GROMACS .gro file of C-alpha atoms in nm:
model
  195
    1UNK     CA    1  -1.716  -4.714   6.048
    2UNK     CA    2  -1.912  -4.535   5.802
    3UNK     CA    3  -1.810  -4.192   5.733
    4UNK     CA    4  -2.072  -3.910   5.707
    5UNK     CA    5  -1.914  -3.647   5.454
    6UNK     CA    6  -1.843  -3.291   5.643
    7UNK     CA    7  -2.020  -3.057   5.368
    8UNK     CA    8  -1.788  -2.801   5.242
    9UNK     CA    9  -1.827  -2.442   5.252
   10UNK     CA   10  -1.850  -2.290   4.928
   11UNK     CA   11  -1.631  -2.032   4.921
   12UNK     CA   12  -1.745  -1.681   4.719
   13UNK     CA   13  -1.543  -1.538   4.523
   14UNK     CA   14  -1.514  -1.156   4.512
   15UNK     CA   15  -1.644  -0.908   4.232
   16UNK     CA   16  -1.298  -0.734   4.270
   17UNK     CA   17  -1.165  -1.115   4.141
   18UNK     CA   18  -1.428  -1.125   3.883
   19UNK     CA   19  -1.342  -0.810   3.743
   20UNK     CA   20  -0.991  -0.915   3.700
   21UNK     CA   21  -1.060  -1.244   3.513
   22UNK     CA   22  -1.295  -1.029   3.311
   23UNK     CA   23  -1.091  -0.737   3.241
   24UNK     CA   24  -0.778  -0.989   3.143
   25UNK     CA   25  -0.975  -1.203   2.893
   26UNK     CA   26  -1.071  -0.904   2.742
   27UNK     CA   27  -0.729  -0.787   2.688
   28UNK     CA   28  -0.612  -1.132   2.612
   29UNK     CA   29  -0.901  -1.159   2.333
   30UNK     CA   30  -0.775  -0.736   2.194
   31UNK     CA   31  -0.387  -0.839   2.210
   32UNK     CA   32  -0.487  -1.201   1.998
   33UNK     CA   33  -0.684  -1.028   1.736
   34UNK     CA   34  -0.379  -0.767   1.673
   35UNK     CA   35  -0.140  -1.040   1.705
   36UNK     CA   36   0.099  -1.091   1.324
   37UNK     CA   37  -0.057  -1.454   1.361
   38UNK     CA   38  -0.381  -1.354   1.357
   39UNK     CA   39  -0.558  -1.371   0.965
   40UNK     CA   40  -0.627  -1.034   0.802
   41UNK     CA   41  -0.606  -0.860   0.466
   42UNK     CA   42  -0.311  -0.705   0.555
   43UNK     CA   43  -0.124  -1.018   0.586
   44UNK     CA   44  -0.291  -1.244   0.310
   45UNK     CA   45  -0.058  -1.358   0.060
   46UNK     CA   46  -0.064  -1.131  -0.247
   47UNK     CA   47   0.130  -1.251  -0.619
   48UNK     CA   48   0.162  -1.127  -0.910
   49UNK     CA   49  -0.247  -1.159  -1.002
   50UNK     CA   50  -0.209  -0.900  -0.722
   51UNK     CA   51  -0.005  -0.708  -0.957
   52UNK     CA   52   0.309  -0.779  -0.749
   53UNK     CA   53   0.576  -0.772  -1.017
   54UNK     CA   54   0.947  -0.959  -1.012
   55UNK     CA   55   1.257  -0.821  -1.165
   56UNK     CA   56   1.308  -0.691  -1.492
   57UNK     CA   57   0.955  -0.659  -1.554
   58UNK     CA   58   0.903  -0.408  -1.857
   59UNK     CA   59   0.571  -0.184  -1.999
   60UNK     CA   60   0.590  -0.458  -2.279
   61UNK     CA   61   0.520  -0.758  -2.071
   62UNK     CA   62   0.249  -0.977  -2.042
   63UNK     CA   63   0.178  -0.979  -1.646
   64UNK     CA   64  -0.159  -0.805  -1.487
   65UNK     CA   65   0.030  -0.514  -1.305
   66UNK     CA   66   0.154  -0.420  -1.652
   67UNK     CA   67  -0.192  -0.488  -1.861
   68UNK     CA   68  -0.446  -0.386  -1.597
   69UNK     CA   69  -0.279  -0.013  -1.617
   70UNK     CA   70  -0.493   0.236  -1.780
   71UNK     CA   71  -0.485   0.194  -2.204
   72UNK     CA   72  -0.372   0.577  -2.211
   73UNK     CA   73  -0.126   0.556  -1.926
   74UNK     CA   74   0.022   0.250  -2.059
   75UNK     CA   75   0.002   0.353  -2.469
   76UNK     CA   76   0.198   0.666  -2.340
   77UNK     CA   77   0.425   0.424  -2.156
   78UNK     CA   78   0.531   0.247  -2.441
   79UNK     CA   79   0.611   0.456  -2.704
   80UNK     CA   80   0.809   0.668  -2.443
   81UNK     CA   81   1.006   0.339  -2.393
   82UNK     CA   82   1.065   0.264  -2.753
   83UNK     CA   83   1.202   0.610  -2.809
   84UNK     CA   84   1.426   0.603  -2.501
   85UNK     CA   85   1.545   0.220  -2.594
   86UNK     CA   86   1.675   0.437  -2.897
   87UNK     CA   87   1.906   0.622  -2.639
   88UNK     CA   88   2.011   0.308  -2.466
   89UNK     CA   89   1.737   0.364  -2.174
   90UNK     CA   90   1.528   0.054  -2.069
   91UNK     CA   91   1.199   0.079  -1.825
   92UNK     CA   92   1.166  -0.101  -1.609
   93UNK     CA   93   0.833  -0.161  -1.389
   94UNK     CA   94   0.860  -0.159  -1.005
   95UNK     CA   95   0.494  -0.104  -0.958
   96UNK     CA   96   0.196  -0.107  -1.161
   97UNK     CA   97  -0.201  -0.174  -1.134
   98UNK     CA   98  -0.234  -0.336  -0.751
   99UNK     CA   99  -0.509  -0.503  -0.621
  100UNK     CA  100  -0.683  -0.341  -0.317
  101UNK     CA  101  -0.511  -0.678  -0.108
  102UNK     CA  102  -0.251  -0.552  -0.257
  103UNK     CA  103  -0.254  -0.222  -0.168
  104UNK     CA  104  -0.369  -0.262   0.193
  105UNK     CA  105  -0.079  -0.450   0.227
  106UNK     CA  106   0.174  -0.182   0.107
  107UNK     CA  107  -0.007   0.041   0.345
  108UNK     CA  108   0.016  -0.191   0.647
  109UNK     CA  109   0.374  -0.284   0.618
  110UNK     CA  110   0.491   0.120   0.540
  111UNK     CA  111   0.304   0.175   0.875
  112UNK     CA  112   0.504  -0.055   1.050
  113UNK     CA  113   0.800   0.056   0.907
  114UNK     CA  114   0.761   0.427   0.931
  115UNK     CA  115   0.578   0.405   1.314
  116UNK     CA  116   0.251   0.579   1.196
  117UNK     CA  117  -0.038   0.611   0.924
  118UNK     CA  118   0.079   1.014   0.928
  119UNK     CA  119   0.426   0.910   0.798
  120UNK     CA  120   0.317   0.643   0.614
  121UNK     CA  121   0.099   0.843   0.391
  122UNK     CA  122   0.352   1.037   0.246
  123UNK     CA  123   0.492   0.718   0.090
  124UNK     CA  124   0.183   0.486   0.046
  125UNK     CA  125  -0.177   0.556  -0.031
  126UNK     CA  126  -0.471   0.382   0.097
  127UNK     CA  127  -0.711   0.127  -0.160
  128UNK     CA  128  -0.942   0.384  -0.168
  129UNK     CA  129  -0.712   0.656  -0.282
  130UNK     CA  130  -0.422   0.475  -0.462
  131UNK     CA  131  -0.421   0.517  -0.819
  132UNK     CA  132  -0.236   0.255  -0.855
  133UNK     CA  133  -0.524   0.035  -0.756
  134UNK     CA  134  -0.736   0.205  -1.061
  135UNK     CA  135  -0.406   0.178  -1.295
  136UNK     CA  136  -0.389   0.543  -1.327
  137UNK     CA  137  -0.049   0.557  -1.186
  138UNK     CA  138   0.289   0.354  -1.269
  139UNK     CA  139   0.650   0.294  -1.100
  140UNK     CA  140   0.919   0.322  -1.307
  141UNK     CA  141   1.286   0.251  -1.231
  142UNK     CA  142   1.592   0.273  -1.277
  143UNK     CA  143   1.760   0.597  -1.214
  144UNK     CA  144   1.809   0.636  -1.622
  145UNK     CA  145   1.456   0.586  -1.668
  146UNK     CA  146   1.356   0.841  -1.436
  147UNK     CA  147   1.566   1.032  -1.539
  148UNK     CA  148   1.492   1.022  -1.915
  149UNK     CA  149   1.134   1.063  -1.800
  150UNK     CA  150   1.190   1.336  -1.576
  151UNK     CA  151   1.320   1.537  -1.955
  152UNK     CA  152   1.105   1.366  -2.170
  153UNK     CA  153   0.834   1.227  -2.028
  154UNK     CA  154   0.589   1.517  -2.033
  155UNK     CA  155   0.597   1.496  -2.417
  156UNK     CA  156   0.419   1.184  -2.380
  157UNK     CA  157   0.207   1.277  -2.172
  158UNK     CA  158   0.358   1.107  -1.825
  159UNK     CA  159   0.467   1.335  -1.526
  160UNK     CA  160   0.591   1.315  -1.173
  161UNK     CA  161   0.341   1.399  -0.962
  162UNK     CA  162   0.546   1.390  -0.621
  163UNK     CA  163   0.910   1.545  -0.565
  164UNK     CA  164   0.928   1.286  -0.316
  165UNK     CA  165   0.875   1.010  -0.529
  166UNK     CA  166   1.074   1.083  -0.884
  167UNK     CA  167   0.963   0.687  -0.994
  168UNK     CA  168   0.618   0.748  -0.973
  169UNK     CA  169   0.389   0.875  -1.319
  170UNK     CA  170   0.059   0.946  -1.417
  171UNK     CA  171  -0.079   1.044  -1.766
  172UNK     CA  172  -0.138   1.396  -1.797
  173UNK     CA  173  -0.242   1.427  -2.188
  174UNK     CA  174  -0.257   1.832  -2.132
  175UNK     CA  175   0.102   1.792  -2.064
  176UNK     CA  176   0.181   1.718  -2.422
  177UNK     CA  177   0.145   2.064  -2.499
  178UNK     CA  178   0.123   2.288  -2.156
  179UNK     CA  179   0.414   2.084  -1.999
  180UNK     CA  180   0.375   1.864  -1.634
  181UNK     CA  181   0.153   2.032  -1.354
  182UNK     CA  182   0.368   2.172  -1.079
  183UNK     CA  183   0.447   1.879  -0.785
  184UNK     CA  184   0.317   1.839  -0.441
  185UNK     CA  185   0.556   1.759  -0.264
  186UNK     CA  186   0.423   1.410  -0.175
  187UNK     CA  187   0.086   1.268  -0.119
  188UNK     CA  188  -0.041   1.403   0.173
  189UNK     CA  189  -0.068   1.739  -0.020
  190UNK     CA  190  -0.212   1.583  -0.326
  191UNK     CA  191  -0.634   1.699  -0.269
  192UNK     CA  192  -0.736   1.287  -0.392
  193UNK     CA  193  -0.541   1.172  -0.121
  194UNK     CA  194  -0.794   1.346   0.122
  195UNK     CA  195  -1.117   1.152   0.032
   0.00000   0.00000   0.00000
């Protein structure tokens, strides 16, 4: 017996259905690019060419987050440390020049761990505003440092520039003789943040 094929309906599938399937990859495609798998500068490995620096790093050292810092900034730098090593006081450097990767990074992760770019600004400026990235600005540590910098430092030429941020110093070479500028009291009320 030969068979004669029954022909099938084709069944049609609703734009209500299509919209669903649409409106899913979509989302599917938004939550994959977000995802902390997916590639982006915020998550590219950054190392000390980055100017990411490891313990014990001092303004003497030979590593780029120490030698990409401005000549002034880091002149300044060093013969405040020589006169402090005098008083038993050793700098240390927990941030110097940073790449914009670098940077972006520091911004992305202080997001995440403060909730929002609002917060996050008062603790970590953007590649475009950092001067860090330009090597105008340096992290010293530890307390005895800051310290020692906090009633020295302006004879040198290096002052805090945020109250909440008592490691952080730029070079100020009018401070030499009219003393530190007052403090914001962090970045988001520092006018170069704003750009």
């Amino acid at each position: 017996m030969i068979r004669t094929p029954v022909p099938r309906r084709r069944r049609r599938v609703s734009p209500l259905v299509w919209l669903l399937l649409l409106t899913a990859t979509a989302v599917a495609a938004a939550l994959a690019a977000f995802a902390p798998t997916s590639p982006s500068r915020a998550q590219r490995v950054v190392g000390a060419a980055d100017g990411v620096v490891g313990d014990g790093v001092t303004v003497f050292d030979d590593v780029p987050a120490v030698t990409n810092l401005d000549p002034g900034l880091l002149a300044a730098l060093r013969g405040a440390a020589r006169d402090a090593a005098g008083d038993g006081v050793e700098f240390v450097v927990n941030s110097g020049w940073r790449s914009r990767a670098y940077q972006d990074r520091m911004l992305h992760d202080a997001v995440v761990e403060y909730g929002s770019e609002d917060e996050a600004a008062r603790w970590v400026a953007t590649p475009d505003t950092s001067l860090h990235v330009s090597g105008q600005a340096v992290d010293i540590g530890p307390a005895a440092a800051a310290a020692w910098l906090a009633r020295h430092g302006a004879g040198y030429g290096l002052c805090r520039i945020y109250r909440n941020e008592p490691w952080h110093l730029e070079l100020r070479p009018e401070a030499v003789d009219a003393g530190c500028p007052r403090m914001y009291a962090d970045p988001t009320q520092d006018p170069r943040m704003q750009q």
